[in-house]
Phi, psi and omega in degrees: 000145167265116184250018178292336175224227173296125183307131181221139179289128177245344181200142174247137182241131177111167182275128177294116183107356174063217187295334182274002183279156169265092196261123176249130179231138187259013176219157181279145165257115180291164177303142182226177179300124181066023181209139174282180174285149176237104183288161174301148180151194181252130180249110186296162177308131181091338178281131187284139167216141183304334180273001169271105185252136177211156180060039186292136179239348181190151178221139178207170179216142179260181185285357174265001181082011177279143183256130181245131180229128175250143179226155181201102171211099184054045183142141186246152177209149169234127179240137177245122179250152175220160180274139175216116182054037177084359181247147174279123176235166182277132174267313175198164174213149172236127184231128173233101191265350193239142163206121183057063181200170175218179179237168179220151185267153170262110183297331184290344175246016180057041176068015170293329175257128181229136187238138162261190180300321176232000183255148174233116182251150168254137181250137174244094185284357173287342178277142185240352176288131184305128177084001184267352189286333191261153167213147180285120181257322183210162175228111196271358181265125172244087186284349178280319180279320184247080190291340179259010173298118185298340179293336183255008181248114186297334185269007177283090183225063185301129181059255180249024183288155172252022186109186183274131184221178163062080179282156169214139184239134175223150174251116185236129183051037178079003181247147182267136179226146178248129174246139178226162181233207177220174184304320180244024165063046184259358177199160171241117175264141182237136181230137170259154179264130178297133186305132177076012182224177172247026178267126178264125186256134175308128189232325181199166180202134172238122189198177164255165184271091185261149160286165175263105181051041174074009177271183176266011179280137182240135170217139357287166183286163171066025175292130181289347180241037183295338183273007179232059187294142174087349184246349184247124171262137186218162172237128173250139175223137185283072189290337178263357171078015182265359179072017179234175192249112175251151186299328182284359182262000180263141171226145178281146176240143180277353179258112182292154178273121191248019165084008166280166179208088174218120175253117183281180187291342176269000179090005177285138181257121182261135178239161188271181185107175174218103016293148174283139180260134175231112176273107185288137172291119186254028179094189181248143176276185185294341178266000180086017179271141172296140182259125172229133179203170182293331181295337181245030177248133181234160177235151180230123174274128184249126176268163178084005180212154182286188183272346187270061180274123184249346177222138178225119181228122176267124174256093184300320184292342176251359181052051181215151176254125179263130181236141168247123181246133178102187186099173185266315178206191190296337181230018171230097190254021181303131182086359181294149180234144181261130175237154179232134171255107181280161174051048184298315186292339180265008170106000178293133178231026180248128184265150173239142179287140180243307187190169167268188179261158185271319184295143181294329176224074188293143178244336188203154177228160172215154179230134174210137181055229181263018188233145172256135178239130176222154181212168188222188186290277187292343178278359169057231188277005178290136184238134174262136184243128181234137177279116182289345180287331182225358179075010183266137174290137180253351178147194181229150170257123186231133180301140182265191183294340180296339175242011182078020182081163180298335179292347179261021177241169184269173177297150167266102188230024169245156186297333181235058183275002175222137174224151182217149181213137174263115181285165185297336179273004178095353179283142175258135171245132184235125182252133183229134176302137169228099183268023178259309184237050166049056179201173167244133178274130178244125172258142172244121192224134171250121183303325182263012179082004181192178002279108177288118185294143175280122177305128185268111178282170175302123187293146174279158181298132180251141176294154179298140180267140182284137174241123007286157181163183181249134179241123175288141185302325184280358184269045179275163176265331175204163183200171173215121167090349186267168174226162178243159177212157179294152179220152177262006179300141177296126177081001181242121183281322184219149166269151171254125184216191180058038181271135177237171178305128179096347176288152183207161173225143182242131182238139173268128182232155177238100181281117189285332177204151180290154180151185179264138183231144171267133181245129178242139178241149168252114187227139171236136182212144175278351182248149173271166176062026175277155186226152171245135180253115179257124183236000000 
């Protein structure tokens, strides 16, 4: 504003429409404190750019002409902008996106994409400085268009919920879907992603008909059985595609929702108890919503274990069903025992006992590879690790000085406060809720203590290599994105690894004479059909 006289607008800052806008910018924002570079281009709805502002709570300016903007909608941020060559660029930003929440990995990208209930992060695992791996890529909640989306309603606290928490991501029929739960596991919300965007649209819900903290407030709206809270289990599906809740879109289900939360890779939803309930993914409807109904729900009676099964996790790659039996409620698992049903796909329905839990008051478990991870309430971000092959504890993951130790983190008090994933290179990443200082704690763990990558410094200038001749992979002059590690190969000092699409290395060569040359590479990859581009 020009306030020398009657206040008048002289400039507008930010994208019209906020995070849900299709925002085109014709200049680059260079990297800033706590932020990567943002090149010129178009940022689709839901894709983050610092000039996409939403949930604004304050605006200010200092005597240097810098503009400060604070935002708060299921996560807080402060952004500082400054002028450069007549354009507003980012000077720094502080972002705290979490409170009582955890994240989940996208297996199809090997955990490069990680999701919270409304956040989408990109991970750069080539970085080794604690906390440097993540950047905010998207914000999937559009609370302006989808006003009844429970993620954007502060009062959605069904029964004892603290709001919507605990994301899970699956790709079904080539489409990405977000599943969420709550602090005390009382519903499963399902979201489809709007084509060409990073906006997640309300798509389905499996729940009981709860009051909100004993009030007369009802969510979601228009439930046809709203006057019978706590006794009706229902499935809602967005059959008209508007992302809102109409009374004709609810159906009652004869299978009560029992507070487990596991969506397998085929989209089947597993619930606890014995018999175990499995709601089969029955495809997508005309609006792109996953279909779940009683006609496609099956139950499995499991022998060798009691009836009080509180966790059910299908590990397809190991063909086994992981069960937790015992405990007090959905997030108090003290006394719980782990059982495994081997050879699940071939019809075995008999469980074998494996181990107890490590945490003194466990709240949550996760399984990845051959390991069980569990954590508890007062022990905060400390994680106990057990080998599922023999039931033996192998140790603990404990927060280091970069977070002030595990004692400087909050309780794990949501039912799915820990998640774990084994990356293709053998590294485990373990995510733990921290409801104290607005974050999720991430551990990176190698069971055998390696191969811990060597941080790759800016390479020193290398002399040109003679051709014909042998060039060691690590003898590059410049590179982008790769890391090195020690090797026992004869004549080779380092391996070059952790290469992803778009990573490169540049070598200076001295070709001694013109002619045709044969080039041979030594390459190891966990994936088939990978390619090297020589230029």
